[in-house]
């Protein structure tokens, strides 16, 4: 049953990696679902939250493919929970796994070109059913791209061979990958902030940074502070909109009709 559920979760993350609609391929979701299937939800949430910060800046730009968050999330969670590795080791392994998944998804997308040409043929014949089957065939390959490696690694993750191989990785490499992951987090935040281009919100960013450095507030407290700041920010925006609308309706119409008196004519 665990293998079946893991296969289903991996298929869903593979689908979401190309659909981008439900965002099930994001680490915070994929790791959580994988951890729930493997019986360790807490570890899945912790690992997913950490990897999510790394993957904030991972996005496809034009024909450039981003590192694959789906495969990295599912496989790293399996290695941490089933392989009894630390969270730090899972974070370090996620970087090369994402790079391997990037190569794999490029290979699968190349294969799906065949189905695109088949869909063109069915379109000329007016076969909507054939076009739909071509879409499903390409999507199925993306799901299997994550599901097959995930199930295969799950079958061998708890063995002594795999554990010895993971433990034999020099600390300088694992530590270096962890440091590189920290740099990726910073770059991801910077890319998101630049894309938002919301200079009016930067004051809240610096406020949160200062509170995190000079206080001992936990994440729940920061969430409450963020919600309060968001509420007052929205209220202030609404007040500004009301003032602008009142100014337009009250002072911009000029005089007309019966409002003209002798002083206006003078």
mmCIF file of C-alpha atoms in Angstrom:
data_model
loop_
_atom_site.group_PDB
_atom_site.id
_atom_site.type_symbol
_atom_site.label_atom_id
_atom_site.label_comp_id
_atom_site.label_asym_id
_atom_site.label_seq_id
_atom_site.Cartn_x
_atom_site.Cartn_y
_atom_site.Cartn_z
ATOM 1 C CA UNK A 1 0.000 0.000 0.000
ATOM 2 C CA UNK A 2 2.856 2.399 0.774
ATOM 3 C CA UNK A 3 4.404 1.779 -2.635
ATOM 4 C CA UNK A 4 1.058 2.380 -4.361
ATOM 5 C CA UNK A 5 0.443 5.632 -2.465
ATOM 6 C CA UNK A 6 3.998 6.781 -3.088
ATOM 7 C CA UNK A 7 3.562 6.044 -6.795
ATOM 8 C CA UNK A 8 0.338 8.101 -6.853
ATOM 9 C CA UNK A 9 1.933 11.041 -5.017
ATOM 10 C CA UNK A 10 4.957 10.980 -7.326
ATOM 11 C CA UNK A 11 2.681 10.889 -10.381
ATOM 12 C CA UNK A 12 0.737 13.893 -9.085
ATOM 13 C CA UNK A 13 3.917 15.892 -8.500
ATOM 14 C CA UNK A 14 5.133 14.975 -11.991
ATOM 15 C CA UNK A 15 1.840 16.147 -13.492
ATOM 16 C CA UNK A 16 1.957 19.395 -11.518
ATOM 17 C CA UNK A 17 5.517 20.082 -12.668
ATOM 18 C CA UNK A 18 4.200 20.830 -16.166
ATOM 19 C CA UNK A 19 0.636 21.933 -15.374
ATOM 20 C CA UNK A 20 1.700 24.600 -12.813
ATOM 21 C CA UNK A 21 -1.929 24.967 -11.743
ATOM 22 C CA UNK A 22 -2.311 23.242 -8.378
ATOM 23 C CA UNK A 23 1.388 23.716 -7.448
ATOM 24 C CA UNK A 24 1.628 20.179 -6.039
ATOM 25 C CA UNK A 25 5.192 19.997 -7.303
ATOM 26 C CA UNK A 26 6.387 22.687 -4.913
ATOM 27 C CA UNK A 27 8.618 21.263 -2.151
ATOM 28 C CA UNK A 28 6.407 22.379 0.722
ATOM 29 C CA UNK A 29 3.520 20.374 -0.773
ATOM 30 C CA UNK A 30 5.392 17.464 -2.360
ATOM 31 C CA UNK A 31 7.550 16.769 0.704
ATOM 32 C CA UNK A 32 4.521 16.999 2.995
ATOM 33 C CA UNK A 33 2.516 14.530 0.918
ATOM 34 C CA UNK A 34 5.488 12.160 0.667
ATOM 35 C CA UNK A 35 6.107 12.388 4.410
ATOM 36 C CA UNK A 36 2.444 11.610 5.091
ATOM 37 C CA UNK A 37 2.628 8.520 2.870
ATOM 38 C CA UNK A 38 5.847 7.328 4.549
ATOM 39 C CA UNK A 39 4.426 7.869 8.037
ATOM 40 C CA UNK A 40 6.540 10.865 9.096
ATOM 41 C CA UNK A 41 4.555 13.999 8.365
ATOM 42 C CA UNK A 42 6.664 16.232 10.626
ATOM 43 C CA UNK A 43 9.898 15.488 8.797
ATOM 44 C CA UNK A 44 8.171 16.037 5.463
ATOM 45 C CA UNK A 45 6.913 19.459 6.525
ATOM 46 C CA UNK A 46 10.297 20.548 7.907
ATOM 47 C CA UNK A 47 12.201 19.371 4.853
ATOM 48 C CA UNK A 48 9.600 20.810 2.480
ATOM 49 C CA UNK A 49 9.640 24.202 4.152
ATOM 50 C CA UNK A 50 13.422 24.353 3.948
ATOM 51 C CA UNK A 51 13.557 23.250 0.313
ATOM 52 C CA UNK A 52 10.786 25.692 -0.576
ATOM 53 C CA UNK A 53 13.034 28.597 0.372
ATOM 54 C CA UNK A 54 15.673 27.191 -1.969
ATOM 55 C CA UNK A 55 13.182 26.738 -4.810
ATOM 56 C CA UNK A 56 11.633 30.208 -4.643
ATOM 57 C CA UNK A 57 13.706 31.394 -7.583
ATOM 58 C CA UNK A 58 13.353 28.201 -9.631
ATOM 59 C CA UNK A 59 11.182 29.033 -12.614
ATOM 60 C CA UNK A 60 11.151 28.349 -16.333
ATOM 61 C CA UNK A 61 12.114 31.432 -18.341
ATOM 62 C CA UNK A 62 11.460 31.007 -22.049
ATOM 63 C CA UNK A 63 13.168 27.834 -23.258
ATOM 64 C CA UNK A 64 15.446 27.692 -20.187
ATOM 65 C CA UNK A 65 14.436 24.871 -17.850
ATOM 66 C CA UNK A 66 14.636 25.399 -14.102
ATOM 67 C CA UNK A 67 15.939 22.718 -11.728
ATOM 68 C CA UNK A 68 13.292 20.083 -11.109
ATOM 69 C CA UNK A 69 11.698 20.662 -7.708
ATOM 70 C CA UNK A 70 9.295 17.708 -8.033
ATOM 71 C CA UNK A 71 11.876 14.932 -8.290
ATOM 72 C CA UNK A 72 14.180 16.579 -5.755
ATOM 73 C CA UNK A 73 11.375 16.936 -3.195
ATOM 74 C CA UNK A 74 10.040 13.385 -3.399
ATOM 75 C CA UNK A 75 13.393 11.595 -3.583
ATOM 76 C CA UNK A 76 15.085 13.663 -0.865
ATOM 77 C CA UNK A 77 12.144 13.003 1.468
ATOM 78 C CA UNK A 78 12.434 9.275 0.803
ATOM 79 C CA UNK A 79 16.160 9.317 1.537
ATOM 80 C CA UNK A 80 15.681 11.249 4.781
ATOM 81 C CA UNK A 81 12.788 9.188 6.154
ATOM 82 C CA UNK A 82 13.413 5.700 4.772
ATOM 83 C CA UNK A 83 17.193 6.035 4.532
ATOM 84 C CA UNK A 84 17.421 7.550 8.036
ATOM 85 C CA UNK A 85 19.422 10.555 6.881
ATOM 86 C CA UNK A 86 19.476 13.977 8.511
ATOM 87 C CA UNK A 87 17.561 17.010 7.286
ATOM 88 C CA UNK A 88 20.864 18.619 6.329
ATOM 89 C CA UNK A 89 21.778 15.619 4.214
ATOM 90 C CA UNK A 90 18.401 15.801 2.492
ATOM 91 C CA UNK A 91 18.940 19.468 1.697
ATOM 92 C CA UNK A 92 22.405 18.739 0.329
ATOM 93 C CA UNK A 93 21.104 15.886 -1.832
ATOM 94 C CA UNK A 94 18.239 17.993 -3.165
ATOM 95 C CA UNK A 95 20.563 20.192 -5.224
ATOM 96 C CA UNK A 96 22.103 17.431 -7.397
ATOM 97 C CA UNK A 97 18.726 15.676 -7.542
ATOM 98 C CA UNK A 98 17.144 18.847 -8.924
ATOM 99 C CA UNK A 99 19.878 19.075 -11.540
ATOM 100 C CA UNK A 100 19.354 15.434 -12.517
ATOM 101 C CA UNK A 101 15.612 16.023 -12.723
ATOM 102 C CA UNK A 102 16.252 19.032 -14.934
ATOM 103 C CA UNK A 103 18.093 16.843 -17.454
ATOM 104 C CA UNK A 104 15.393 14.182 -17.226
ATOM 105 C CA UNK A 105 12.526 16.596 -17.836
ATOM 106 C CA UNK A 106 14.320 18.039 -20.879
ATOM 107 C CA UNK A 107 14.642 14.493 -22.231
ATOM 108 C CA UNK A 108 10.946 13.778 -21.625
ATOM 109 C CA UNK A 109 9.860 17.070 -23.185
ATOM 110 C CA UNK A 110 11.905 16.182 -26.250
ATOM 111 C CA UNK A 111 10.029 12.885 -26.535
ATOM 112 C CA UNK A 112 6.671 14.656 -26.256
ATOM 113 C CA UNK A 113 7.425 16.488 -29.510
ATOM 114 C CA UNK A 114 6.369 13.239 -31.206
ATOM 115 C CA UNK A 115 2.937 13.500 -29.590
ATOM 116 C CA UNK A 116 2.660 17.131 -30.686
ATOM 117 C CA UNK A 117 3.115 16.108 -34.311
ATOM 118 C CA UNK A 118 0.544 13.357 -33.803
ATOM 119 C CA UNK A 119 -1.844 15.951 -32.381
ATOM 120 C CA UNK A 120 -1.351 18.070 -35.517
ATOM 121 C CA UNK A 121 -2.273 15.064 -37.611
ATOM 122 C CA UNK A 122 -5.396 14.397 -35.544
ATOM 123 C CA UNK A 123 -6.305 18.094 -35.791
ATOM 124 C CA UNK A 124 -6.220 17.877 -39.586
ATOM 125 C CA UNK A 125 -8.517 14.855 -39.383
ATOM 126 C CA UNK A 126 -10.831 16.644 -36.944
ATOM 127 C CA UNK A 127 -10.334 14.021 -34.228
ATOM 128 C CA UNK A 128 -10.690 15.727 -30.855
ATOM 129 C CA UNK A 129 -10.362 12.369 -29.122
ATOM 130 C CA UNK A 130 -6.965 11.779 -30.733
ATOM 131 C CA UNK A 131 -5.723 15.222 -29.677
ATOM 132 C CA UNK A 132 -6.870 14.573 -26.128
ATOM 133 C CA UNK A 133 -5.061 11.223 -26.015
ATOM 134 C CA UNK A 134 -1.854 12.911 -27.212
ATOM 135 C CA UNK A 135 -2.129 15.395 -24.351
ATOM 136 C CA UNK A 136 -2.631 12.593 -21.841
ATOM 137 C CA UNK A 137 0.288 10.598 -23.255
ATOM 138 C CA UNK A 138 2.689 13.511 -22.796
ATOM 139 C CA UNK A 139 1.358 14.161 -19.294
ATOM 140 C CA UNK A 140 1.704 10.485 -18.388
ATOM 141 C CA UNK A 141 5.379 10.552 -19.315
ATOM 142 C CA UNK A 142 5.946 13.518 -17.011
ATOM 143 C CA UNK A 143 4.316 11.636 -14.151
ATOM 144 C CA UNK A 144 6.347 8.490 -14.770
ATOM 145 C CA UNK A 145 9.490 10.638 -14.905
ATOM 146 C CA UNK A 146 9.090 11.237 -11.165
ATOM 147 C CA UNK A 147 7.226 8.099 -10.116
ATOM 148 C CA UNK A 148 9.627 5.454 -11.458
ATOM 149 C CA UNK A 149 12.833 6.870 -9.866
ATOM 150 C CA UNK A 150 10.965 7.552 -6.607
ATOM 151 C CA UNK A 151 9.640 4.000 -6.251
ATOM 152 C CA UNK A 152 12.995 2.541 -7.287
ATOM 153 C CA UNK A 153 14.855 4.573 -4.662
ATOM 154 C CA UNK A 154 12.239 3.697 -2.048
ATOM 155 C CA UNK A 155 12.884 -0.007 -2.664
ATOM 156 C CA UNK A 156 16.590 0.348 -1.895
ATOM 157 C CA UNK A 157 16.702 3.417 0.358
ATOM 158 C CA UNK A 158 16.794 1.484 3.627
ATOM 159 C CA UNK A 159 19.468 -0.988 2.585
ATOM 160 C CA UNK A 160 22.977 -0.979 3.986
ATOM 161 C CA UNK A 161 24.439 -0.405 0.528
ATOM 162 C CA UNK A 162 22.628 2.885 0.048
ATOM 163 C CA UNK A 163 23.226 4.018 3.622
ATOM 164 C CA UNK A 164 26.931 3.277 3.346
ATOM 165 C CA UNK A 165 27.095 5.110 0.026
ATOM 166 C CA UNK A 166 25.391 8.174 1.485
ATOM 167 C CA UNK A 167 27.512 8.103 4.623
ATOM 168 C CA UNK A 168 30.675 7.770 2.558
ATOM 169 C CA UNK A 169 30.131 11.166 0.923
ATOM 170 C CA UNK A 170 32.822 13.486 2.321
ATOM 171 C CA UNK A 171 31.625 16.136 4.703
ATOM 172 C CA UNK A 172 33.288 18.825 2.610
ATOM 173 C CA UNK A 173 30.907 17.959 -0.247
ATOM 174 C CA UNK A 174 27.737 17.726 1.818
ATOM 175 C CA UNK A 175 28.628 20.860 3.762
ATOM 176 C CA UNK A 176 29.472 22.658 0.534
ATOM 177 C CA UNK A 177 26.109 21.710 -0.961
ATOM 178 C CA UNK A 178 24.350 22.974 2.158
ATOM 179 C CA UNK A 179 26.175 26.313 1.889
ATOM 180 C CA UNK A 180 25.320 26.468 -1.820
ATOM 181 C CA UNK A 181 21.705 25.804 -0.895
ATOM 182 C CA UNK A 182 21.847 28.785 1.447
ATOM 183 C CA UNK A 183 23.077 30.970 -1.398
ATOM 184 C CA UNK A 184 20.227 29.689 -3.559
ATOM 185 C CA UNK A 185 17.762 30.788 -0.872
ATOM 186 C CA UNK A 186 19.150 34.332 -0.946
ATOM 187 C CA UNK A 187 19.094 34.445 -4.748
ATOM 188 C CA UNK A 188 15.533 33.099 -4.779
ATOM 189 C CA UNK A 189 14.325 35.793 -2.375
ATOM 190 C CA UNK A 190 16.117 38.465 -4.404
ATOM 191 C CA UNK A 191 14.497 37.291 -7.650
ATOM 192 C CA UNK A 192 11.034 37.238 -6.082
ATOM 193 C CA UNK A 193 11.454 40.719 -4.615
ATOM 194 C CA UNK A 194 12.673 42.083 -7.952
ATOM 195 C CA UNK A 195 9.737 40.505 -9.764
ATOM 196 C CA UNK A 196 7.289 41.983 -7.256
ATOM 197 C CA UNK A 197 8.794 45.465 -7.712
ATOM 198 C CA UNK A 198 6.732 46.653 -4.747
ATOM 199 C CA UNK A 199 8.831 49.384 -3.184
ATOM 200 C CA UNK A 200 5.984 50.390 -0.872
ATOM 201 C CA UNK A 201 6.170 46.971 0.789
ATOM 202 C CA UNK A 202 9.914 47.044 1.459
ATOM 203 C CA UNK A 203 9.343 48.719 4.824
ATOM 204 C CA UNK A 204 7.597 45.557 6.021
ATOM 205 C CA UNK A 205 10.474 43.439 4.703
ATOM 206 C CA UNK A 206 13.033 45.398 6.721
ATOM 207 C CA UNK A 207 10.724 45.443 9.750
ATOM 208 C CA UNK A 208 10.497 41.655 9.700
ATOM 209 C CA UNK A 209 14.270 41.360 9.275
ATOM 210 C CA UNK A 210 14.950 43.574 12.286
ATOM 211 C CA UNK A 211 12.418 41.735 14.434
ATOM 212 C CA UNK A 212 13.960 38.395 13.479
ATOM 213 C CA UNK A 213 17.475 39.570 14.375
ATOM 214 C CA UNK A 214 16.832 41.439 17.629
ATOM 215 C CA UNK A 215 13.914 39.473 19.117
ATOM 216 C CA UNK A 216 13.025 35.866 19.908
ATOM 217 C CA UNK A 217 9.649 35.854 18.139
ATOM 218 C CA UNK A 218 8.776 32.467 16.632
ATOM 219 C CA UNK A 219 7.179 31.794 13.245
ATOM 220 C CA UNK A 220 3.642 31.923 14.664
ATOM 221 C CA UNK A 221 4.334 35.375 16.042
ATOM 222 C CA UNK A 222 5.752 36.533 12.716
ATOM 223 C CA UNK A 223 2.676 35.178 10.958
ATOM 224 C CA UNK A 224 0.421 37.161 13.292
ATOM 225 C CA UNK A 225 2.505 40.327 12.822
ATOM 226 C CA UNK A 226 2.379 39.854 9.044
ATOM 227 C CA UNK A 227 -1.392 39.423 9.100
ATOM 228 C CA UNK A 228 -1.823 42.596 11.182
ATOM 229 C CA UNK A 229 0.481 44.588 8.881
ATOM 230 C CA UNK A 230 -1.390 43.287 5.845
ATOM 231 C CA UNK A 231 -4.719 44.321 7.370
ATOM 232 C CA UNK A 232 -3.613 47.881 8.118
ATOM 233 C CA UNK A 233 -1.905 48.158 4.724
ATOM 234 C CA UNK A 234 -5.098 47.144 2.917
ATOM 235 C CA UNK A 235 -7.146 49.547 5.049
ATOM 236 C CA UNK A 236 -4.752 52.385 4.215
ATOM 237 C CA UNK A 237 -4.974 51.592 0.495
ATOM 238 C CA UNK A 238 -8.763 51.586 0.682
ATOM 239 C CA UNK A 239 -8.761 54.948 2.489
ATOM 240 C CA UNK A 240 -6.542 56.440 -0.229
ATOM 241 C CA UNK A 241 -8.873 55.105 -2.924
ATOM 242 C CA UNK A 242 -11.908 56.578 -1.131
ATOM 243 C CA UNK A 243 -10.183 59.951 -0.801
ATOM 244 C CA UNK A 244 -9.278 59.990 -4.506
ATOM 245 C CA UNK A 245 -12.830 59.070 -5.538
ATOM 246 C CA UNK A 246 -14.261 61.736 -3.238
ATOM 247 C CA UNK A 247 -11.914 64.323 -4.734
ATOM 248 C CA UNK A 248 -12.949 63.362 -8.261
ATOM 249 C CA UNK A 249 -16.686 63.480 -7.573
ATOM 250 C CA UNK A 250 -16.635 66.535 -5.327
ATOM 251 C CA UNK A 251 -14.273 68.990 -6.974
ATOM 252 C CA UNK A 252 -13.761 68.087 -10.592
ATOM 253 C CA UNK A 253 -17.145 68.767 -12.190
ATOM 254 C CA UNK A 254 -17.135 72.588 -12.473
ATOM 255 C CA UNK A 255 -20.397 74.596 -12.441
ATOM 256 C CA UNK A 256 -23.439 73.991 -14.582
ATOM 257 C CA UNK A 257 -27.071 74.902 -15.000
ATOM 258 C CA UNK A 258 -28.810 76.326 -11.950
ATOM 259 C CA UNK A 259 -25.545 76.617 -9.989
ATOM 260 C CA UNK A 260 -24.509 79.692 -12.058
ATOM 261 C CA UNK A 261 -25.188 82.989 -10.288
ATOM 262 C CA UNK A 262 -24.137 86.585 -10.797
ATOM 263 C CA UNK A 263 -20.838 86.107 -8.999
ATOM 264 C CA UNK A 264 -19.919 83.314 -11.424
ATOM 265 C CA UNK A 265 -20.715 85.552 -14.389
ATOM 266 C CA UNK A 266 -18.546 88.320 -12.956
#
